XYZ file of C-alpha atoms in Angstrom:
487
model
C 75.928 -72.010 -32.004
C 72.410 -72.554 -30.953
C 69.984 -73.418 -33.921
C 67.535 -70.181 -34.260
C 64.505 -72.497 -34.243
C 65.632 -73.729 -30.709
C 66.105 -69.724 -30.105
C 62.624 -69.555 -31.218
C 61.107 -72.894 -28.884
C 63.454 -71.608 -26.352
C 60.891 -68.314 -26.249
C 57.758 -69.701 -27.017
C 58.248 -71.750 -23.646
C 59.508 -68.982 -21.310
C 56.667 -66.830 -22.770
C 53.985 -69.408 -21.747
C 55.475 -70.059 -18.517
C 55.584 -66.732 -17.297
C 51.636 -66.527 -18.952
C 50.307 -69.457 -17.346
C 52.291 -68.212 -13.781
C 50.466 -65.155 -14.289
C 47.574 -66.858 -14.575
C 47.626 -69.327 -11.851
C 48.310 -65.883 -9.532
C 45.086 -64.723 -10.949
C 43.696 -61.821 -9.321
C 39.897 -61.229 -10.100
C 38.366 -57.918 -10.425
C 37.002 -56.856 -6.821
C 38.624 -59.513 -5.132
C 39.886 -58.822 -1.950
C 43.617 -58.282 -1.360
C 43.657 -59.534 2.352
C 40.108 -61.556 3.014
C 41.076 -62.138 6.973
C 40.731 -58.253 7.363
C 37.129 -58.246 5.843
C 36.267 -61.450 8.238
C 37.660 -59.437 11.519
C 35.388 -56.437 9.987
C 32.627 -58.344 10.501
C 33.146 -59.663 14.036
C 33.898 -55.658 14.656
C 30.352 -55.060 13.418
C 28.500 -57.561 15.017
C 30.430 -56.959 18.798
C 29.590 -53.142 18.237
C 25.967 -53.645 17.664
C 25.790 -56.728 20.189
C 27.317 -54.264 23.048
C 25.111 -51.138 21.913
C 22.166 -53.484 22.611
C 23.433 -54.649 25.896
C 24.301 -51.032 26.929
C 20.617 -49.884 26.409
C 19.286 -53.106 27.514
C 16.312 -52.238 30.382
C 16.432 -48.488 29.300
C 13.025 -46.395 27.668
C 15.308 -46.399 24.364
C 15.127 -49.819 24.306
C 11.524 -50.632 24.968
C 10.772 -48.077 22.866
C 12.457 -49.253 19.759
C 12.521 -52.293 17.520
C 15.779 -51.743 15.671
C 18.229 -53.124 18.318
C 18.554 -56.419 17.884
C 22.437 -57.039 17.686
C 22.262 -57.387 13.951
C 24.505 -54.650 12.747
C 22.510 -54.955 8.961
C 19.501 -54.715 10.573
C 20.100 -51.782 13.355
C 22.036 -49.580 10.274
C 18.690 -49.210 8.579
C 16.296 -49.721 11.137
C 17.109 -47.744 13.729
C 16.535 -44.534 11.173
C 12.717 -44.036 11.953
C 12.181 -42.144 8.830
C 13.997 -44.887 6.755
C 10.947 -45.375 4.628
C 11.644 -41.715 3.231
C 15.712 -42.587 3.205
C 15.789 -46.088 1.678
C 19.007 -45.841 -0.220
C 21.152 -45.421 2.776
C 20.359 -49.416 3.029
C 23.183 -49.178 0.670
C 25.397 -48.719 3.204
C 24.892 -50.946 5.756
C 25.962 -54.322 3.945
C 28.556 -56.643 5.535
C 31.522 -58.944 4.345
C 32.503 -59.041 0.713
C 29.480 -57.731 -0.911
C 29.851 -54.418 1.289
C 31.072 -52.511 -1.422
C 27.623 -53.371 -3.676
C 26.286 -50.023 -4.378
C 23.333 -50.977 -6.061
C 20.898 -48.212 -7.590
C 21.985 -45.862 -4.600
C 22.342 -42.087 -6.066
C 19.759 -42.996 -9.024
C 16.436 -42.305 -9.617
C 13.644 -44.169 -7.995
C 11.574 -46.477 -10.161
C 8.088 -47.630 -8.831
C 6.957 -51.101 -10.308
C 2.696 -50.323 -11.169
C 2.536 -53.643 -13.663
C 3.171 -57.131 -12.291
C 2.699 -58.571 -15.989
C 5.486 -60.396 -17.815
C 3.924 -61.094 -21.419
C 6.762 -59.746 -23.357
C 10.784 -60.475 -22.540
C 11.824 -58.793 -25.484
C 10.268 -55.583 -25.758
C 8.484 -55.210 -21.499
C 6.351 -52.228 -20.885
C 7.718 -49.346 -18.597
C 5.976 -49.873 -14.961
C 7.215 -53.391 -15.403
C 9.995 -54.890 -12.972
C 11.501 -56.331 -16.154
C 11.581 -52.659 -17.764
C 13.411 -51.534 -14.627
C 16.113 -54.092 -14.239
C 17.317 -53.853 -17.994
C 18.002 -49.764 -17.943
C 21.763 -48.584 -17.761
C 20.984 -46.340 -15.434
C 21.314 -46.636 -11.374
C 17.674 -47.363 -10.554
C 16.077 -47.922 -7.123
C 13.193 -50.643 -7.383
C 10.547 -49.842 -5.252
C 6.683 -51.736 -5.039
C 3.756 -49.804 -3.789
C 1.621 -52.573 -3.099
C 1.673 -56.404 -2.547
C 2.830 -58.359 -5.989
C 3.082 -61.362 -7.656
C 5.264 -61.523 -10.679
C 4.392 -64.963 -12.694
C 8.117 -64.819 -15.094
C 7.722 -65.645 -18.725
C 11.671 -65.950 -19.189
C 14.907 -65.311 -16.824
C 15.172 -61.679 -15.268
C 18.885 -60.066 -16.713
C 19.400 -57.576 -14.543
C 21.984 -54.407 -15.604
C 23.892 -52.933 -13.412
C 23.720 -51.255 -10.745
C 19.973 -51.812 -9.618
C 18.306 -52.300 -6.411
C 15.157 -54.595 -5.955
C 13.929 -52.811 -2.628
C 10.517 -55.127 -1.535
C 10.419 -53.336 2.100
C 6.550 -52.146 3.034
C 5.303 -54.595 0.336
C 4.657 -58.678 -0.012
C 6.757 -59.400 -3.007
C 6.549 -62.931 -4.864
C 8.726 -63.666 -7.806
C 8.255 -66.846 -9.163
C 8.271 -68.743 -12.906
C 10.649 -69.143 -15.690
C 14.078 -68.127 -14.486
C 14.158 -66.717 -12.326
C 16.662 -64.183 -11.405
C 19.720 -64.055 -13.625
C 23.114 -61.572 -12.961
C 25.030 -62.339 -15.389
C 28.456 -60.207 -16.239
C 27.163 -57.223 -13.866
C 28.642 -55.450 -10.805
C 26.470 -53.425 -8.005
C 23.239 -55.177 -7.640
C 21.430 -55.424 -4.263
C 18.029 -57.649 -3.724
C 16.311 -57.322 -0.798
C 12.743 -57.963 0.798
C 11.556 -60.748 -1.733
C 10.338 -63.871 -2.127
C 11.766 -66.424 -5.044
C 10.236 -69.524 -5.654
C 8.959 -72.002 -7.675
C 11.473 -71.061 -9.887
C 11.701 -73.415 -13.095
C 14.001 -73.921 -15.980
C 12.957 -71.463 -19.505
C 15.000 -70.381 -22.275
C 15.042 -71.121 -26.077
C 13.810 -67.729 -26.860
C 14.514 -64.219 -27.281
C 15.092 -61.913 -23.932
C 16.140 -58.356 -23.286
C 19.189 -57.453 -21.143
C 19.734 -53.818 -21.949
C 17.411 -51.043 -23.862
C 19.587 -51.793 -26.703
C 20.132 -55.584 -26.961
C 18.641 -58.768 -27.033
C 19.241 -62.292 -27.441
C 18.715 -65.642 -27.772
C 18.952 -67.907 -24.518
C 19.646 -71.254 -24.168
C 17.723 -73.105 -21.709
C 18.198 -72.167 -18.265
C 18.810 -74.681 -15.415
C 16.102 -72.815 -12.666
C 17.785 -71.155 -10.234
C 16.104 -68.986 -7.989
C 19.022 -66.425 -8.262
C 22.153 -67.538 -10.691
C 25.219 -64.886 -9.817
C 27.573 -65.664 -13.443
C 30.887 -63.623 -14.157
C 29.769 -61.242 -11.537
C 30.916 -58.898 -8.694
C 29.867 -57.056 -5.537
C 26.477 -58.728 -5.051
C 24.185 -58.391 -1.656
C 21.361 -60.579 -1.187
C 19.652 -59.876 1.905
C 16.046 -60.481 4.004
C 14.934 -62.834 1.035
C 12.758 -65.969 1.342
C 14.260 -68.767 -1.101
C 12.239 -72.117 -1.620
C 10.854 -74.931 -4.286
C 13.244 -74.188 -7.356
C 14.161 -76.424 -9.897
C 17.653 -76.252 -9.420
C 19.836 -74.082 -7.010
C 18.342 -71.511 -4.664
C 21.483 -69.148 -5.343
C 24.402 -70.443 -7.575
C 26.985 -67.939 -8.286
C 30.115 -69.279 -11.231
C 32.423 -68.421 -13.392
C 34.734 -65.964 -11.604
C 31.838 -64.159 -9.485
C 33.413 -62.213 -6.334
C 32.621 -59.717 -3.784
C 29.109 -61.465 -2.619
C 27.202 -61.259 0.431
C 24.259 -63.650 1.348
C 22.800 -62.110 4.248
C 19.268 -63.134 6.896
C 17.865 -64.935 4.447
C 15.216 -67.807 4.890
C 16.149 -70.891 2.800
C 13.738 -73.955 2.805
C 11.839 -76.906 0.808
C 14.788 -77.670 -1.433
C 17.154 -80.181 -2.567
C 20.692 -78.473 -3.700
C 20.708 -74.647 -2.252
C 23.469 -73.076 -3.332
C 26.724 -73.432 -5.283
C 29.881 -71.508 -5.204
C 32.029 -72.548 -7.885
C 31.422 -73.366 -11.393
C 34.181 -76.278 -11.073
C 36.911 -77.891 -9.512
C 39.280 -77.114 -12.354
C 38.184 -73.453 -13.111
C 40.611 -71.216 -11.765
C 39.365 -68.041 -11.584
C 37.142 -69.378 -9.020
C 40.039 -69.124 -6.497
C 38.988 -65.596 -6.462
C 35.652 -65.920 -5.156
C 35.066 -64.060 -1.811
C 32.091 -64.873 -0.397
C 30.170 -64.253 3.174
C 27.344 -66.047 4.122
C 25.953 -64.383 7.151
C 23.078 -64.636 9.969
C 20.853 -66.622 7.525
C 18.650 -69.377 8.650
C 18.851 -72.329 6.570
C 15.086 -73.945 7.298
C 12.921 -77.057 7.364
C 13.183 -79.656 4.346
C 16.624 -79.050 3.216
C 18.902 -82.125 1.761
C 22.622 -80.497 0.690
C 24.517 -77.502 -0.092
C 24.723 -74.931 1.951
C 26.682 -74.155 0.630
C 28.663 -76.528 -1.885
C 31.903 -75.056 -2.927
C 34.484 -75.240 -5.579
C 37.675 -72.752 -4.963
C 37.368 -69.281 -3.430
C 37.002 -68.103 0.499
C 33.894 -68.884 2.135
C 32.876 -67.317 5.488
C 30.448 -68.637 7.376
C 29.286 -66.609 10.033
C 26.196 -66.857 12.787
C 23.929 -68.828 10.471
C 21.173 -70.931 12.182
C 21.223 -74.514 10.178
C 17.874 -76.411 11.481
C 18.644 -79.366 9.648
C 19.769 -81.221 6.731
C 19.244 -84.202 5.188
C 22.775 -85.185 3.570
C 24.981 -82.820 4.844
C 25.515 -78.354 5.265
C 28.672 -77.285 4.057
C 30.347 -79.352 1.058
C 33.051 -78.768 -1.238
C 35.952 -79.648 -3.191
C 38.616 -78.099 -5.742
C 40.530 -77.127 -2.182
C 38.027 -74.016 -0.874
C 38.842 -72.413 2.099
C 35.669 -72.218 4.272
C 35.741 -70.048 7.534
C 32.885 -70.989 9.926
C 32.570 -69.269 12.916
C 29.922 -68.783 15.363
C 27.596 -70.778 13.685
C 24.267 -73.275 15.501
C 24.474 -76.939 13.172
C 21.564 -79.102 13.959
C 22.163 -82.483 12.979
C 18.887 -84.302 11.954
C 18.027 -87.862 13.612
C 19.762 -89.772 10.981
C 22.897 -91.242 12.365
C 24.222 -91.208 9.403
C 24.221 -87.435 8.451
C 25.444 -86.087 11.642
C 28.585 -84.830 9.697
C 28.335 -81.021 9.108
C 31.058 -81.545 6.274
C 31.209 -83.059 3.353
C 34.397 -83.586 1.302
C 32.555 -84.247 -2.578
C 34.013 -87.039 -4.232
C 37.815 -86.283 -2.594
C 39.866 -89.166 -1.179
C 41.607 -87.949 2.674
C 45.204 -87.801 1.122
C 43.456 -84.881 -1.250
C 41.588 -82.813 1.104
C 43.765 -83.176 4.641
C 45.474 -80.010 3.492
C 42.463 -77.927 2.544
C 41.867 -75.170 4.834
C 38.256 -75.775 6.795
C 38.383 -74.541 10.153
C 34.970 -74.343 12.648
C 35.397 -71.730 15.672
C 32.599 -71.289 18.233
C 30.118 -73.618 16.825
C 27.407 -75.061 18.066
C 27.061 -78.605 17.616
C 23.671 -79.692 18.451
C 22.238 -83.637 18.254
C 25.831 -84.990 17.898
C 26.399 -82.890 15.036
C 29.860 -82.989 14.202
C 32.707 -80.575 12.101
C 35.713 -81.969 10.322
C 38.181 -79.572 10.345
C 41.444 -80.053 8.088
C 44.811 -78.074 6.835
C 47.925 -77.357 8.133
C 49.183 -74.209 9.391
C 45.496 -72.916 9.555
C 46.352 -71.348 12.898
C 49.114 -68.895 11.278
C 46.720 -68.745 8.365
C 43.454 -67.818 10.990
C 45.900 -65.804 13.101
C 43.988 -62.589 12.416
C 40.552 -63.695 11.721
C 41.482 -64.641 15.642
C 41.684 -61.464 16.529
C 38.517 -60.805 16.741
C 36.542 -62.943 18.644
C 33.329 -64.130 17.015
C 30.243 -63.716 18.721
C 29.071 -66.960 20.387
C 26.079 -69.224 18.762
C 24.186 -68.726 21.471
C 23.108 -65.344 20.621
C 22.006 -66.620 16.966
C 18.356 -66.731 17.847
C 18.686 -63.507 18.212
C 21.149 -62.479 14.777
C 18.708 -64.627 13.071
C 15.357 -63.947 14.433
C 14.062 -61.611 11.752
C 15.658 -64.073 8.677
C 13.527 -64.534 5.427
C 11.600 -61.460 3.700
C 10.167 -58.999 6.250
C 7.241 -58.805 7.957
C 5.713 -61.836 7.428
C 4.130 -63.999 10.149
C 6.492 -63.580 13.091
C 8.798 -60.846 11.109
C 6.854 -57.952 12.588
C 9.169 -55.457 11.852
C 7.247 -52.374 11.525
C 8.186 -51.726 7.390
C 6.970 -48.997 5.675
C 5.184 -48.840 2.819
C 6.489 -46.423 -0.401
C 3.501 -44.485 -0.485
C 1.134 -44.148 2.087
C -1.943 -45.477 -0.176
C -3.497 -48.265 0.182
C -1.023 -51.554 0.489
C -3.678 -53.843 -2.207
C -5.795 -56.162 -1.131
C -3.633 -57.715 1.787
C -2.292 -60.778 0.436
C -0.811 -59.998 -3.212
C -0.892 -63.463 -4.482
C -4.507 -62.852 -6.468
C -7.334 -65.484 -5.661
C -5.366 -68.195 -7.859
C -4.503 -71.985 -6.419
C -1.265 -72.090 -4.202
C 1.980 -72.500 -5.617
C 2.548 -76.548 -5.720
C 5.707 -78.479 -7.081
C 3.863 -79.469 -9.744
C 3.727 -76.600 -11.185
C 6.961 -75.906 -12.104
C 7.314 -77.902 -14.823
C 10.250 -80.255 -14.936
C 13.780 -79.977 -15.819
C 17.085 -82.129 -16.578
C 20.212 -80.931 -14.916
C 23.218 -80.204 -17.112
C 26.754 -81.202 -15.483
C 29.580 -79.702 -17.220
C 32.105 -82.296 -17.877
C 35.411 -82.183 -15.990
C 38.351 -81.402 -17.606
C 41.077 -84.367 -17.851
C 44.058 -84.158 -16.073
C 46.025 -84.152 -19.494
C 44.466 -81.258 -20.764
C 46.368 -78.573 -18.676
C 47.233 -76.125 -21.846
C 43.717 -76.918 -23.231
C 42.284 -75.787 -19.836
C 44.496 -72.385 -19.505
C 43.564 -71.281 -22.588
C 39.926 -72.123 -22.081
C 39.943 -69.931 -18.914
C 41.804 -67.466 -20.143
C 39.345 -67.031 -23.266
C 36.286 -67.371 -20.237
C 37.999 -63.892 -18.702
C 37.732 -61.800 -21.746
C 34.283 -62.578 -22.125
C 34.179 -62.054 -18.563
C 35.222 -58.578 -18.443
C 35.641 -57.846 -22.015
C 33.041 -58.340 -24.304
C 30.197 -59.141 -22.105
C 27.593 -58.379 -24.479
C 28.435 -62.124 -26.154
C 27.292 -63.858 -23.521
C 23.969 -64.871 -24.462
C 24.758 -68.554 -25.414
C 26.857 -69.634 -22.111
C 25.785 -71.672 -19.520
C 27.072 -72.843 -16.374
């Protein structure tokens, strides 16, 4: 007869294997089931609007309109010449795994009057840091050129949209922009920089709470425990740490024609190599062009899918696309311009991985352009039965990303004539927004030490499920305890 406290053990064990296989098969809220069907969605997209241009190519149509550039974000919006008076249907025009971010569309629309930022706690209505902390679907609209100087990080609820079309938005200081536990947020038409690290005080995420932060590590935008996220048409430069980092279990993002420049480590996708949930990030990175005086990361990822599709990548100083933790990255149809270094021509860069770890991880480049012996290192096996469908539809070739890309960065500024109208049809201030102040400089933005979590040993596998599993509920069950984590 079996002893009942072997009975017992005998339990305990199949009731934490079946746990931790549970686990390991991890599904995350608004992950997507099949993520090769969302990548063929996108080359359907792009071919449609590609061939509608060519169709109307040489036609008075065409001459007479500016929304037809082969962009299929840009021509959903723009090619509605009373957009200006429709601007939440920009809801509905996003691409790749953030498609489904509905942002503030069917709320009310919220016009920012106050640029001021004296008060994170209790902000005055008219500011943008009013807007973003309602409960409420809210459409963020600016009447006017504006600089917004930060005092602390920006918590954004739910289901907002930061709309800067017609307008010269700059968002800069102590934060800057944090999403943090959220779903449905959509940022468009800015500027971010000069963001710099803040915290150790009291800030406001909802009407109702508020709470103390620790210090921040100055990202322009930091995506934490989130899900369907679009960031599109935004000019990204000179922050203390990451332009866009996006941890802990975030999904369902799109990072769409956005300028990047004048910075060190760009963006991160993956709060660590042993964090699982991070296997569930989806993430597109699409028709952005990553600019002048960039050194690494773009992006630098732990777990997850990554597509990378039509970007323009003018340089780098290190290397563009990095990861490790066994991501899959999908680039296709992208232009990689290797800088003169001859020892940085590698668009890849496996971070601190010996070959016998990462020969199996599934990174796969597909109508590339490879420009000043720039060169891809592709690895996995079976990627073509893994690709198979994601080869179904042809992506567009790189050399047409001059013209995906050529309206990149925030809107209507120096080249970016793109006709935008303004919310109201007052007067647009005083035609430069930034006040008669010095120019932003790097000195400026104070200074900051980077924290590096520590990576879990390889002995502490039950430690390290239960860890995780604890990270979920606050994830998605008591998010309003989140006000002492980090990434």
């Amino acid at each position: 007869m079996v002893p009942r406290t072997c009975i017992v053990l005998l339990f305990l064990l199949c009731s934490f294997s079946s746990l931790a296989t549970a686990f390991l098969n991890l599904t995350l809220p608004g992950q997507h089931p099949n993520p090769e069907e969302v990548v063929q969605e996108v080359h359907r997209k792009v071919n449609a609007s590609l061939a509608r241009r060519q169709m109307l190519q040489g036609t008075i149509k065409y001459q007479d309109s500016s929304c037809l550039t082969g962009n299929p974000i840009d021509d959903c919006w723009k090619c509605d010449p009373n957009w200006p008076n429709n601007r939440q249907s920009l809801a509905d025009c996003a691409i790749g795994f953030g498609q489904y971010a509905l942002g503030g569309k069917g709320g009310e629309y919220y016009i920012v009057t106050d640029s001021s930022d004296d008060d994170a706690v209790n902000p005055r209505p008219g500011t943008l840091r009013y807007a973003v902390i309602q409960t409420e679907p809210l459409w963020i609209v600016f009447p006017g050129n504006m600089l917004i100087k930060l005092s602390q990080e920006l918590i954004f609820n739910s289901y907002k949209t930061l709309d800067g079309r017609g307008a010269n938005v700059h968002i800069v200081g102590g934060g800057c922009i944090t999403l943090q536990f959220i779903s449905n947020v959509i940022i468009h038409n800015v500027h971010i920089h000069h963001c710099y690290p803040s915290g150790d005080a009291n800030v406001r995420s909802s009407p109702t709470h508020y709470g103390y932060r620790t210090k921040s590590d100055g990202d322009g935008i930091s995506i934490f425990g989130s899900k369907d996220i679009w960031i599109d048409h935004c000019s990204l430069s000179h922050c203390k740490d990451g332009l866009i980092d996006a941890v802990m279990g975030s999904t369902g993002i799109t990072i769409s024609n956005n300028y990047f420049s004048h910075h060190n480590e760009v963006m991160l996708l993956g709060h660590s190599d042993d964090y699982l949930p991070d296997t569930g990030m989806q993430v597109t990175i699409a028709f952005n062009h990553f600019g002048e005086e960039l050194v690494q990361r773009m992006p630098r990822c732990r777990r997850g899918y990554i597509h990378v599709v039509n970007n323009d990548f003018t340089q780098w100083e290190m290397y563009a696309i990095g990861g490790s933790g066994n991501p899959t990255i999908n680039s296709q149809g992208n232009r990689y311009t290797a800088p003169s270094n001859p020892n940085a021509k590698e668009v890849t860069k496996r971070v601190e991985t010996a070959e016998g770890k990462w020969k199996d991880w599934n990174w796969r480049s597909e109508g590339d352009i490879l420009v000043n012996g720039a060169f891809f290192v592709a690895s996995g096996k079976g990627v073509e039965f893994n690709y198979e469908k994601a080869y179904s539809v042809e992506p567009k070739s790189a050399v047409l990303i001059d013209q995906l890309i050529m309206h990149a960065g925030a809107l209507g500024v120096g080249g970016r004539d793109n006709n935008l109208g303004k919310w109201s049809s007052g007067s647009n201030g005083d035609g430069n927004g930034l006040g008669s102040g010095p120019d932003y400089t790097d000195d400026m933005s104070g200074s900051s030490s980077r924290n590096n979590p520590l990576p879990l040993s390889s002995t502490s596998i039950l430690f390290s499920f239960f860890i995780s599993l604890s990270s979920l509920l606050f994830l998605y069950i008591i998010p309003d305890m989140h006000f002492t984590m980090r990434k």
